[in-house]
Backbone as CSV, one residue per row, in Angstrom:
resi,resn,N_x,N_y,N_z,CA_x,CA_y,CA_z,C_x,C_y,C_z
1,MET,97.404,110.530,70.087,97.778,109.412,68.808,98.921,109.295,67.763
2,SER,98.565,108.588,66.884,98.556,109.330,65.849,97.971,108.855,64.384
3,LYS,97.597,109.171,64.070,96.257,109.046,63.316,97.230,108.569,61.523
4,ASP,98.089,107.989,61.897,98.636,107.626,60.042,98.217,106.234,59.687
5,ILE,96.833,105.876,59.792,96.205,105.041,59.356,96.490,104.535,58.063
6,LYS,97.138,103.268,57.333,96.505,103.050,56.197,95.464,100.820,56.033
7,LEU,95.814,100.789,56.776,95.056,99.433,57.446,94.467,99.209,57.690
8,ILE,92.715,99.481,57.318,91.163,98.771,58.056,91.491,97.709,58.113
9,ALA,91.365,96.941,59.532,90.347,95.907,60.044,89.437,96.028,60.339
10,LEU,88.228,95.097,59.736,87.336,94.554,59.999,86.656,93.222,60.634
11,ASP,86.550,92.701,61.475,85.262,91.888,62.061,84.137,92.268,61.594
12,LEU,83.482,91.450,61.017,81.576,90.963,59.833,80.558,91.030,61.088
13,ASP,80.828,90.156,62.099,79.346,90.257,62.247,79.134,90.714,63.413
14,GLY,78.428,91.653,63.388,77.721,92.470,64.800,79.067,93.585,65.028
15,THR,79.766,93.930,63.361,80.623,94.562,63.175,80.165,95.509,62.265
16,THR,81.496,95.009,60.081,81.094,95.857,59.022,79.514,95.201,58.919
17,LEU,78.879,93.892,59.117,76.785,93.551,59.467,76.583,94.029,60.250
18,ASP,75.286,95.075,59.499,74.374,94.794,60.755,74.072,93.144,61.091
19,SER,72.527,93.815,62.066,72.212,92.467,62.371,70.624,90.982,61.353
20,GLY,70.592,92.162,60.306,70.407,91.391,58.724,71.630,91.154,57.707
21,SER,72.976,90.936,58.431,73.760,90.237,57.604,74.079,90.945,56.354
22,LYS,74.201,92.033,56.399,73.738,93.082,54.790,74.689,94.621,56.157
23,ILE,76.057,94.752,54.696,76.871,95.919,54.847,75.267,96.615,55.194
24,THR,75.891,98.330,55.148,75.347,99.372,54.314,75.367,100.694,53.846
25,ASP,74.634,100.932,53.555,75.061,101.535,52.280,76.717,102.935,53.173
26,GLU,76.209,103.010,54.081,76.466,104.706,54.772,78.651,103.149,55.012
27,ASN,78.338,102.006,55.522,79.633,101.951,55.302,80.350,100.888,54.408
28,LEU,79.449,100.749,53.333,80.569,100.723,51.722,80.283,101.607,51.612
29,ARG,79.553,102.819,50.956,80.466,103.777,50.215,81.722,105.080,51.143
30,THR,81.523,104.789,52.950,82.999,105.053,53.352,84.382,104.318,53.413
31,LEU,84.025,102.871,52.758,84.944,101.977,52.974,85.151,102.020,51.586
32,GLU,85.145,102.965,50.383,85.140,102.187,48.979,86.360,104.212,48.883
33,ALA,85.362,105.023,50.462,86.543,106.145,49.791,87.535,105.965,50.372
34,ALA,87.262,105.111,51.419,88.646,104.723,51.993,89.740,103.901,50.913
35,SER,89.537,103.407,50.350,90.894,102.271,49.728,90.659,103.614,48.093
36,GLU,90.058,104.532,47.789,90.648,104.474,47.015,91.845,106.223,47.172
37,LYS,91.605,106.199,49.290,92.246,107.244,49.257,93.694,106.374,49.633
38,GLY,93.787,105.172,49.697,94.770,104.039,50.356,94.989,103.395,50.436
39,ILE,93.810,102.645,51.150,93.789,102.910,52.198,93.847,101.088,52.322
40,HIS,93.972,100.617,52.756,94.081,99.044,52.486,93.322,98.334,53.964
41,VAL,92.464,97.428,52.754,90.777,97.363,53.841,90.744,96.165,53.923
42,VAL,91.331,95.236,55.197,90.694,93.400,55.503,89.842,93.143,55.755
43,VAL,89.635,92.615,55.477,87.892,92.022,56.424,88.635,90.650,57.629
44,CYS,88.240,90.751,59.133,88.500,89.516,59.462,88.138,89.547,59.884
45,THR,88.015,88.354,60.422,86.723,87.675,60.490,86.666,85.937,61.006
46,GLY,85.651,84.639,62.461,85.723,83.402,62.279,85.128,82.611,61.755
47,ARG,84.497,83.434,60.498,84.108,82.614,59.745,84.912,82.004,58.589
48,VAL,84.777,80.995,57.983,85.486,80.048,57.461,85.425,80.698,55.681
49,TRP,86.579,80.413,54.912,86.401,80.918,53.648,84.622,80.643,52.932
50,ASN,84.520,79.033,52.714,82.767,78.868,52.530,81.944,80.558,53.292
51,SER,81.896,80.301,54.445,80.713,80.713,54.828,80.638,82.930,55.109
52,LEU,81.871,83.000,53.356,81.887,84.123,53.664,80.474,85.056,52.916
53,PRO,79.570,85.936,52.911,79.150,86.331,52.594,79.147,87.335,51.865
54,ASP,78.479,86.976,49.918,78.344,87.676,49.844,78.690,89.526,49.305
55,GLU,77.925,89.524,50.099,78.026,91.251,50.935,79.527,91.727,51.116
56,ILE,80.380,90.723,51.466,81.744,91.534,51.343,82.700,91.835,50.416
57,PHE,82.499,90.807,49.119,82.338,91.355,47.522,82.047,92.088,47.579
58,LYS,81.410,93.199,48.032,80.716,94.277,47.047,81.198,94.975,47.027
59,MET,81.802,95.639,47.702,83.609,96.582,48.736,84.760,96.417,47.844
60,LYS,84.981,97.065,47.154,85.259,97.835,45.852,87.083,97.246,46.320
61,ASN,87.429,97.117,45.905,89.477,96.624,45.928,89.854,96.811,47.076
62,LEU,88.460,95.401,47.785,88.989,94.749,48.742,90.199,93.670,48.452
63,GLU,91.502,93.910,49.506,92.239,92.638,49.163,93.135,91.847,49.078
64,TYR,92.523,91.754,50.687,93.006,90.667,52.339,91.430,89.826,52.605
65,VAL,91.301,89.287,52.543,90.310,88.556,53.767,91.264,87.653,54.427
66,VAL,90.958,88.019,55.726,91.512,87.074,57.113,90.349,85.647,57.289
67,THR,90.397,85.158,57.437,88.760,83.808,57.909,90.066,83.167,58.876
68,SER,89.532,82.682,59.575,88.837,81.174,61.165,89.533,81.680,61.489
69,ASN,89.196,83.130,62.989,89.913,83.792,63.405,91.288,83.898,63.329
70,GLY,92.043,83.216,62.134,93.926,84.136,61.727,94.081,82.984,61.703
71,ALA,92.856,82.413,60.901,94.215,80.712,60.742,94.759,81.643,59.034
72,THR,94.235,81.136,57.632,94.163,81.814,56.930,93.854,83.153,56.305
73,VAL,94.965,83.746,55.446,95.089,84.500,54.976,94.892,84.453,53.047
74,THR,93.638,84.986,52.979,93.611,84.575,50.942,94.275,85.803,50.987
75,GLU,94.228,86.375,49.615,95.040,87.258,48.300,93.807,86.895,47.139
76,LEU,92.967,87.933,47.391,91.390,88.163,46.279,92.877,87.851,44.481
77,SER,93.623,88.673,44.881,93.636,88.936,43.302,94.150,87.212,42.958
78,THR,95.107,87.104,43.921,95.030,85.382,43.201,94.310,84.785,43.270
79,GLY,93.659,84.340,43.981,92.875,83.863,44.755,93.424,82.326,46.128
80,LYS,95.249,83.452,45.820,95.382,82.276,47.077,95.544,81.778,47.868
81,ARG,95.693,81.440,49.215,96.195,81.702,50.607,97.533,82.101,51.147
82,ILE,97.581,82.831,51.538,98.808,83.636,51.686,99.620,83.553,52.793
83,TYR,99.346,82.691,54.684,99.310,82.804,55.008,98.145,82.303,56.352
84,GLU,98.747,80.362,56.805,98.402,79.321,57.536,98.744,79.204,58.450
85,SER,97.968,78.431,59.635,98.225,78.868,61.002,97.153,77.524,61.533
86,ASN,97.577,76.584,61.302,95.673,75.774,61.608,96.994,74.703,62.463
87,ILE,95.848,73.736,63.273,95.799,73.361,64.712,96.955,71.954,64.224
88,ASP,98.079,72.549,65.695,98.838,70.653,65.196,98.378,69.921,65.631
89,PRO,98.557,68.461,64.890,98.203,67.290,64.764,97.950,66.380,66.134
90,ARG,98.735,66.888,67.395,98.325,66.314,68.153,97.464,67.068,68.923
91,ALA,97.590,68.656,68.862,96.382,69.413,69.530,94.994,68.493,69.139
92,VAL,95.257,68.866,67.287,93.427,67.938,67.136,93.238,66.995,67.885
93,GLU,94.402,66.027,67.697,93.365,64.274,68.626,93.532,64.495,70.218
94,GLU,93.768,65.717,70.806,94.073,65.908,72.201,92.166,66.775,72.676
95,ILE,92.239,67.734,71.401,91.056,68.854,71.322,89.748,67.199,71.112
96,ILE,89.905,66.676,70.373,88.213,65.334,70.120,88.588,64.000,71.112
97,GLU,90.354,64.004,72.144,89.580,63.393,72.814,88.593,64.338,74.622
98,VAL,89.125,64.983,74.498,88.109,65.881,75.257,86.289,66.319,75.540
99,ILE,86.519,65.889,74.209,84.716,66.554,73.533,83.526,65.215,72.905
100,ARG,84.329,64.426,72.133,83.730,63.279,72.011,82.625,62.911,72.123
101,ASN,82.391,62.240,73.074,82.042,62.204,74.536,80.754,62.867,75.079
102,GLU,80.524,64.637,74.608,80.136,65.313,75.021,79.351,65.637,74.800
103,ASP,77.697,66.481,74.925,76.290,66.799,74.361,76.521,67.978,73.740
104,ILE,77.470,68.053,72.796,77.149,69.428,72.287,77.432,70.066,70.739
105,SER,77.037,70.832,70.236,77.166,71.087,68.473,78.581,70.890,68.235
106,VAL,79.846,70.108,67.330,81.062,70.999,67.119,80.698,70.348,65.293
107,ASP,81.568,71.665,64.913,81.416,71.812,63.860,83.530,71.856,63.828
108,ILE,83.687,71.636,62.672,85.199,71.293,62.378,85.902,71.590,61.468
109,SER,86.787,73.011,61.249,86.835,73.467,59.630,88.106,72.594,59.243
110,VAL,87.709,71.990,57.784,89.369,72.102,57.167,89.305,72.294,55.482
111,ARG,90.503,73.267,55.511,90.883,74.468,54.169,89.717,74.545,53.699
112,GLY,89.473,75.612,54.832,88.285,76.773,54.095,86.556,76.121,54.022
113,GLN,86.258,74.493,54.871,84.861,74.834,55.078,84.228,73.893,55.831
114,ALA,83.651,74.123,56.097,82.578,74.294,58.363,82.444,72.795,57.646
115,TYR,82.663,71.464,58.887,82.021,70.342,58.577,80.754,70.500,59.687
116,ILE,80.367,69.387,59.532,79.498,68.683,61.001,79.343,67.628,60.744
117,ASP,79.086,66.269,61.977,78.478,65.171,62.117,76.500,65.647,61.620
118,SER,76.465,64.394,60.137,76.227,63.392,58.784,74.230,64.120,60.064
119,ALA,74.636,63.104,61.514,73.744,63.101,62.142,73.220,64.462,62.498
120,GLU,74.209,65.183,63.241,73.161,66.204,63.874,72.962,66.633,62.476
121,TYR,73.565,67.629,61.460,72.785,68.290,60.123,71.376,67.832,60.135
122,PHE,71.291,66.202,60.143,69.737,66.632,59.581,68.498,65.843,61.221
123,PHE,69.242,66.347,61.861,68.432,66.474,62.788,67.786,66.956,63.068
124,VAL,68.602,68.433,62.847,68.236,70.217,63.080,67.464,70.391,62.017
125,LYS,67.508,69.395,60.525,66.836,69.869,58.976,65.590,69.286,59.380
126,GLU,65.815,68.067,60.883,63.996,67.438,60.532,63.715,68.848,61.420
127,ASN,64.518,68.760,62.929,63.844,70.179,63.606,63.589,70.962,64.156
128,GLY,64.777,71.443,63.598,65.507,72.835,63.963,66.240,72.660,65.190
129,CYS,65.947,73.923,65.363,67.274,74.107,66.660,67.358,74.924,67.883
130,GLY,67.174,74.651,69.332,66.628,75.607,69.710,67.742,77.118,70.413
131,TYR,69.681,76.657,70.106,70.559,77.031,71.564,71.791,77.159,69.281
132,ARG,71.295,77.689,68.542,71.712,77.944,67.102,71.179,77.746,66.519
133,SER,71.226,78.909,65.244,70.700,79.378,63.848,70.944,77.727,63.316
134,ALA,69.537,77.575,62.919,69.706,76.170,62.191,69.546,76.810,61.098
135,GLU,69.435,77.942,60.171,69.440,78.408,58.625,70.238,78.569,58.337
136,TYR,71.468,79.059,59.751,72.582,78.758,59.092,73.370,78.558,58.468
137,LEU,73.569,76.865,59.590,73.998,75.661,60.241,74.235,74.935,58.642
138,LEU,72.553,74.938,58.307,72.561,74.137,56.956,72.909,74.944,56.145
139,ARG,72.588,75.814,56.400,73.249,76.872,54.767,74.987,76.804,54.522
140,THR,75.109,76.496,55.699,76.635,76.621,55.512,77.545,75.546,56.260
141,ARG,77.150,75.316,56.252,78.706,73.344,57.055,78.202,72.188,55.956
142,GLU,78.950,71.880,55.907,78.608,70.633,55.085,78.355,69.448,55.678
143,PRO,77.309,68.757,56.242,77.509,67.289,56.959,78.211,65.789,56.249
144,VAL,79.131,64.783,57.565,80.119,64.322,56.713,79.306,62.858,57.803
145,ASP,79.651,61.859,57.432,80.274,60.468,58.688,80.535,60.930,59.035
146,GLY,80.238,60.701,60.354,81.332,60.363,61.674,82.813,62.184,61.640
147,LEU,82.552,62.922,62.415,83.428,64.037,62.285,85.195,63.739,62.600
148,TYR,84.462,63.592,63.476,85.611,63.227,63.828,86.631,62.125,64.256
149,ASP,85.888,61.150,62.201,87.271,60.216,62.371,87.213,61.316,60.365
150,PHE,86.661,61.347,60.534,86.505,62.998,59.542,88.149,64.033,59.713
151,ALA,88.495,64.438,60.949,88.601,65.776,61.077,90.574,65.290,61.587
152,MET,90.130,63.479,61.817,91.194,62.846,62.134,92.201,62.268,60.243
153,ARG,91.875,61.642,59.759,91.901,62.352,58.492,92.738,63.171,56.639
154,ASN,91.693,63.811,58.087,93.035,65.529,57.204,93.549,66.259,58.642
155,ILE,94.427,66.080,59.310,94.647,66.380,60.783,95.481,66.873,60.776
156,GLU,96.147,67.715,58.636,97.358,68.498,58.849,96.413,69.810,58.464
157,HIS,95.073,70.279,58.366,94.504,70.797,57.964,93.298,71.248,58.500
158,VAL,93.090,70.999,59.208,92.131,71.593,60.716,92.203,73.229,60.901
159,GLU,91.795,74.141,60.842,91.829,75.598,60.849,91.912,75.458,62.278
160,ASN,89.869,74.880,62.001,89.088,75.443,63.698,88.565,74.675,63.880
161,VAL,87.724,74.696,65.088,87.228,73.842,66.198,86.195,74.547,66.773
162,ASN,84.878,74.685,66.440,83.407,74.940,66.606,83.049,74.612,67.211
163,MET,82.616,75.000,68.482,81.535,74.551,70.186,80.209,75.413,70.172
164,ILE,79.040,74.301,70.590,78.071,75.386,70.682,77.828,74.951,71.486
165,PHE,76.791,75.775,73.290,76.836,74.323,73.824,75.336,74.647,74.372
166,LYS,75.162,74.222,74.785,73.011,74.055,75.238,73.604,75.024,76.883
167,SER,74.485,73.934,77.558,74.681,74.823,78.919,75.044,75.059,79.385
168,SER,75.612,76.826,79.806,76.525,77.430,80.176,77.860,76.083,81.486
169,GLN,77.007,75.937,82.136,77.686,74.823,83.073,78.611,74.192,82.220
170,VAL,78.310,73.638,81.172,79.292,71.961,80.956,80.273,73.177,79.971
171,GLN,79.659,74.826,79.225,79.906,75.738,78.794,81.680,75.795,79.446
172,ARG,81.892,76.795,80.482,82.774,76.862,81.750,84.020,75.378,81.636
173,LYS,82.662,74.009,82.001,84.454,73.256,82.260,85.336,72.680,81.390
174,MET,84.260,72.387,79.935,85.090,72.392,79.012,85.805,73.908,78.926
175,GLU,85.324,74.923,79.108,86.560,75.633,78.702,87.605,75.795,79.083
176,LYS,87.733,75.268,80.747,88.573,75.518,81.729,89.586,74.101,81.526
177,VAL,88.923,73.035,80.431,89.909,71.846,80.923,90.916,72.302,79.346
178,LEU,89.761,72.906,77.937,91.307,73.006,76.922,92.072,74.276,77.336
179,MET,91.816,74.846,78.373,92.653,76.183,78.384,94.362,75.739,78.721
180,LYS,93.488,74.595,79.067,95.573,73.537,80.212,95.807,73.103,78.955
181,SER,96.052,73.291,77.755,96.745,73.082,76.162,97.500,74.294,75.654
182,ASP,98.484,74.019,76.335,98.977,75.378,75.634,99.705,75.305,74.081
183,ARG,98.854,74.160,73.249,98.618,73.761,71.872,98.034,74.829,70.394
184,ILE,97.380,75.238,71.690,95.665,75.773,71.123,95.226,76.894,71.418
185,THR,94.101,77.970,71.121,93.580,79.343,71.863,92.816,78.732,71.365
186,VAL,91.688,79.797,72.404,90.491,78.980,72.608,89.883,80.570,72.583
187,THR,88.934,80.753,72.273,88.447,81.968,72.237,86.627,81.670,71.374
188,SER,85.797,83.080,71.651,84.188,83.182,71.973,83.686,83.979,70.733
189,SER,82.684,83.320,70.071,82.457,84.920,69.206,80.529,85.536,69.312
190,MET,80.528,84.171,70.081,78.790,84.493,70.809,78.591,84.291,72.131
191,ARG,77.973,84.301,73.422,77.785,84.324,74.740,78.089,82.139,74.828
192,ASN,77.501,81.811,73.566,77.468,80.196,73.727,77.999,79.235,73.244
193,ASN,79.721,80.058,72.800,80.052,78.938,71.849,82.093,79.216,72.237
194,LEU,82.739,78.839,72.143,84.150,78.045,72.023,84.524,78.469,70.470
195,GLU,85.672,79.183,70.465,86.862,78.602,68.829,87.485,78.465,69.327
196,ILE,88.140,76.527,68.602,89.555,76.606,68.809,91.109,77.122,67.853
197,GLY,91.952,77.458,67.574,91.949,77.583,66.832,93.886,76.834,67.041
198,GLY,94.669,77.919,66.292,96.041,76.633,66.510,96.696,77.861,67.922
199,GLU,97.575,77.035,68.963,99.007,77.727,68.686,98.418,79.353,68.865
200,ASN,99.182,79.473,68.275,99.376,81.367,66.997,98.810,81.504,66.775
201,THR,97.437,81.403,66.662,96.460,82.100,65.957,95.246,82.878,65.742
202,SER,94.900,83.895,65.108,94.464,84.944,66.209,94.591,85.796,64.860
203,LYS,93.123,86.964,64.542,93.369,87.954,63.963,94.752,88.890,64.283
204,ALA,95.233,89.211,65.317,96.525,89.262,65.832,98.063,89.004,65.263
205,ASP,98.157,87.850,64.853,98.865,87.178,64.251,98.794,87.334,62.630
206,ALA,98.069,87.211,62.204,97.724,87.628,60.741,97.996,88.680,60.497
207,LEU,97.399,89.630,60.999,97.519,90.828,60.639,99.322,91.364,60.610
208,LEU,99.402,90.872,61.545,100.912,91.110,61.781,101.602,90.575,60.557
209,PHE,101.296,89.958,59.996,101.271,89.405,58.752,101.898,89.854,58.095
210,LEU,100.593,90.740,57.410,99.926,91.182,56.588,100.709,92.778,57.296
211,LEU,100.780,93.466,57.543,101.506,94.834,58.417,103.465,94.493,57.408
212,ASP,103.772,93.816,58.058,104.927,93.031,57.554,105.329,92.980,55.732
213,LYS,104.234,92.482,55.641,104.650,92.555,53.274,103.714,93.554,53.065
214,LEU,103.027,94.040,53.876,103.170,96.352,52.371,103.921,96.817,53.906
215,GLY,104.993,96.562,54.457,105.310,97.585,54.732,105.228,98.382,55.800
216,LEU,104.697,97.901,56.486,103.663,99.135,57.265,104.109,98.252,59.411
217,THR,103.149,99.515,60.220,103.782,98.928,61.190,102.103,99.030,61.869
218,ARG,102.264,99.192,63.582,100.732,98.387,64.414,100.463,99.912,64.414
219,LYS,101.071,100.831,63.643,101.113,102.356,64.172,100.656,103.158,62.997
220,ASN,100.141,102.004,61.871,99.603,102.999,61.351,97.649,101.272,60.795
221,LEU,97.603,101.093,62.012,96.558,100.300,62.204,95.438,100.312,62.856
222,LEU,94.444,100.660,62.110,92.536,100.808,62.711,92.210,99.451,62.790
223,ALA,91.511,98.506,63.659,90.509,97.551,64.054,88.865,98.051,64.088
224,CYS,88.024,97.607,64.074,86.799,97.359,64.012,85.995,96.007,64.606
225,GLY,85.973,96.058,66.287,85.214,94.853,66.358,84.220,94.767,67.026
226,ASP,83.403,93.501,67.581,83.330,94.032,68.760,82.727,92.290,69.957
227,SER,83.428,91.444,69.550,83.935,90.660,69.989,84.681,90.073,70.854
228,PRO,84.494,89.010,72.158,85.884,88.116,72.877,87.729,87.506,71.093
229,ASN,87.345,87.184,70.089,87.504,86.825,68.887,88.078,88.019,68.377
230,ASP,87.792,89.412,68.725,88.840,90.034,68.164,90.274,91.068,68.570
231,LEU,89.364,90.130,70.553,90.409,91.306,71.067,91.483,91.398,70.901
232,GLU,92.575,90.688,70.969,94.274,90.674,70.442,94.171,92.029,69.447
233,MET,92.865,91.016,68.249,93.767,93.096,67.319,93.259,94.109,67.498
234,LEU,91.761,93.539,68.821,92.494,95.786,68.755,93.664,96.106,69.561
235,GLN,94.016,94.935,70.625,94.889,95.781,71.301,96.154,96.146,70.968
236,LEU,95.567,94.690,69.595,97.429,95.406,68.387,96.971,97.076,68.347
237,ALA,95.778,97.574,67.047,95.950,98.318,66.703,96.106,99.599,67.771
238,GLU,97.126,100.867,66.861,97.567,102.358,67.288,95.665,102.254,67.480
239,ILE,94.382,102.040,67.268,93.118,102.336,67.737,91.940,101.127,67.300
240,GLY,91.688,100.902,68.123,90.843,99.932,68.683,89.689,100.297,68.229
241,VAL,89.128,100.000,67.425,87.762,101.014,67.838,86.492,99.468,68.114
242,VAL,85.847,99.089,69.093,84.369,98.479,69.694,83.260,98.854,69.506
243,MET,82.949,98.329,69.015,81.656,98.408,68.176,80.072,98.773,69.607
244,GLY,79.603,100.241,69.613,78.449,100.691,70.557,77.709,99.448,70.959
245,ASN,76.868,98.119,69.972,76.039,97.402,69.602,77.539,95.924,71.473
246,ALA,78.075,95.874,71.109,79.242,95.226,72.393,78.799,95.707,73.697
247,ASP,79.359,93.994,74.523,79.155,93.817,75.996,79.883,94.606,76.415
248,GLU,80.106,94.982,77.715,80.136,95.673,78.511,81.931,95.627,78.442
249,HIS,82.042,94.628,78.936,83.163,93.536,79.517,83.949,94.505,77.684
250,MET,83.906,94.183,76.149,85.105,94.717,75.706,84.656,95.419,74.979
251,LYS,83.704,97.048,75.696,83.809,98.298,75.152,85.320,99.046,76.427
252,ASN,85.766,98.360,77.640,86.765,98.580,78.211,87.711,98.196,77.580
253,GLN,87.482,97.251,76.118,89.358,96.771,76.330,89.646,97.685,74.268
254,GLY,89.492,98.906,74.195,89.408,99.320,73.316,88.972,100.475,73.391
255,ASP,90.003,101.629,72.659,89.680,102.569,72.771,88.652,103.514,72.434
256,TYR,88.763,103.502,71.308,86.623,104.495,71.447,85.220,103.432,70.952
257,ILE,84.750,104.142,71.330,83.277,103.345,71.174,82.846,103.979,70.060
258,THR,82.759,103.161,68.336,81.295,103.877,68.166,79.861,103.664,68.427
259,LEU,79.366,103.630,67.002,77.828,104.026,67.463,77.707,101.761,67.318
260,SER,76.421,101.707,66.720,76.231,100.378,66.970,76.169,99.469,65.265
261,ASN,76.791,98.448,65.660,76.348,97.758,63.392,75.227,98.350,63.059
262,ASP,74.096,98.320,64.005,73.351,98.573,63.054,72.932,100.318,62.351
263,GLU,73.903,100.959,63.025,73.969,102.811,62.775,74.979,103.138,62.075
264,SER,75.480,101.735,61.151,77.282,102.600,60.694,77.890,103.085,61.174
265,GLY,77.833,102.143,62.304,79.159,102.367,63.538,80.522,102.054,62.489
266,VAL,81.118,101.220,61.978,82.261,101.507,61.293,82.407,102.596,60.578
267,ALA,81.944,102.741,59.598,81.414,103.455,58.737,82.450,105.380,59.998
268,HIS,81.575,105.693,60.567,81.777,106.172,61.504,82.575,106.774,61.809
269,ALA,83.464,105.709,62.682,85.092,105.354,63.184,85.890,105.420,62.159
270,VAL,85.774,105.607,60.320,86.705,105.410,59.452,86.823,107.299,59.443
271,LYS,85.025,107.729,59.762,85.777,108.828,58.422,86.165,109.708,59.694
272,ARG,86.264,109.395,61.390,87.188,110.154,61.725,88.281,110.507,61.754
273,PHE,88.419,108.348,62.173,90.196,108.478,62.481,90.917,107.962,60.874
274,VAL,90.457,107.969,60.099,90.616,107.733,58.507,90.909,108.938,57.712
275,MET,89.764,109.555,57.225,88.239,110.671,56.201,88.354,111.657,56.818
276,ARG,89.311,112.001,57.904,89.281,113.031,58.828,88.506,114.443,58.841
277,ASP,86.817,113.162,59.314,85.688,113.654,59.226,85.577,113.996,60.516
278,ASN,85.401,114.960,61.180,85.467,116.136,61.813,83.595,115.554,62.565
279,ASP,82.991,114.635,62.656,81.767,113.857,63.501,82.426,113.311,64.554
280,GLU,81.584,113.745,65.320,81.247,113.423,67.527,81.518,111.231,66.683
281,MET,81.850,111.056,68.104,81.887,109.389,68.174,81.836,109.420,69.472
282,THR,80.736,108.532,70.182,81.421,107.982,71.513,82.505,107.175,71.957
283,LYS,83.467,108.115,73.706,84.951,107.480,73.805,83.832,107.734,75.246
284,GLU,84.343,105.763,75.340,84.624,105.741,76.576,85.783,106.373,77.793
């Protein structure tokens, strides 16, 4: 296996961030050491731009951030979006038609901000929520009156539709219906959600754009992740590293299993494959 890694792609939640949504000192030191060797470090997250934690900007020499599961790539030196893969307007209409009357929690990302219906926002503010993080929702979601009408007014700029389910039965039914469309991608980042992107939207597609821009190939890519929305980039990479905290299905999809996100698993993988460290790493 080639060890000529020139780009490290990192999921955030459950991967680069620990359980407290912080970057461990070991991860930070190791990633900075890699960037000083000329390795490109790229954050690849399902989060929208406005939901990014300040933690990631602690990383020196961070050049690019992939957000909304690959819908956008932002170049930090200029602040410009250099790549976009939004949901086709026809697909936005189809999605809204399917979910409009369902009892599910929905937020829709437009131009780097996730929006939620104001009725749901203020209900959660007053009463909390038993099936998603109320604190995270209130901190990162912008309330709007009439979420679906808002999405239709911004139909050319919808990056992602995120659904959180109270019932696994409803989730399975919704996934089955949505998977029939060839205009969207359906993935998830946690047990009770579905995340809808454009037909060609994935972290892998965004990384292919960056690799081409940088004159690299997939042979130069190491990717770390823990959830189904990381699967395509793990399969794209020459070395796909799955976190020790991932479920068993995900662990079967990668090339190597590292330590958990709370044990600086990213640092352990980077040391082994990029920094030529001899530390042992759990192997599937």
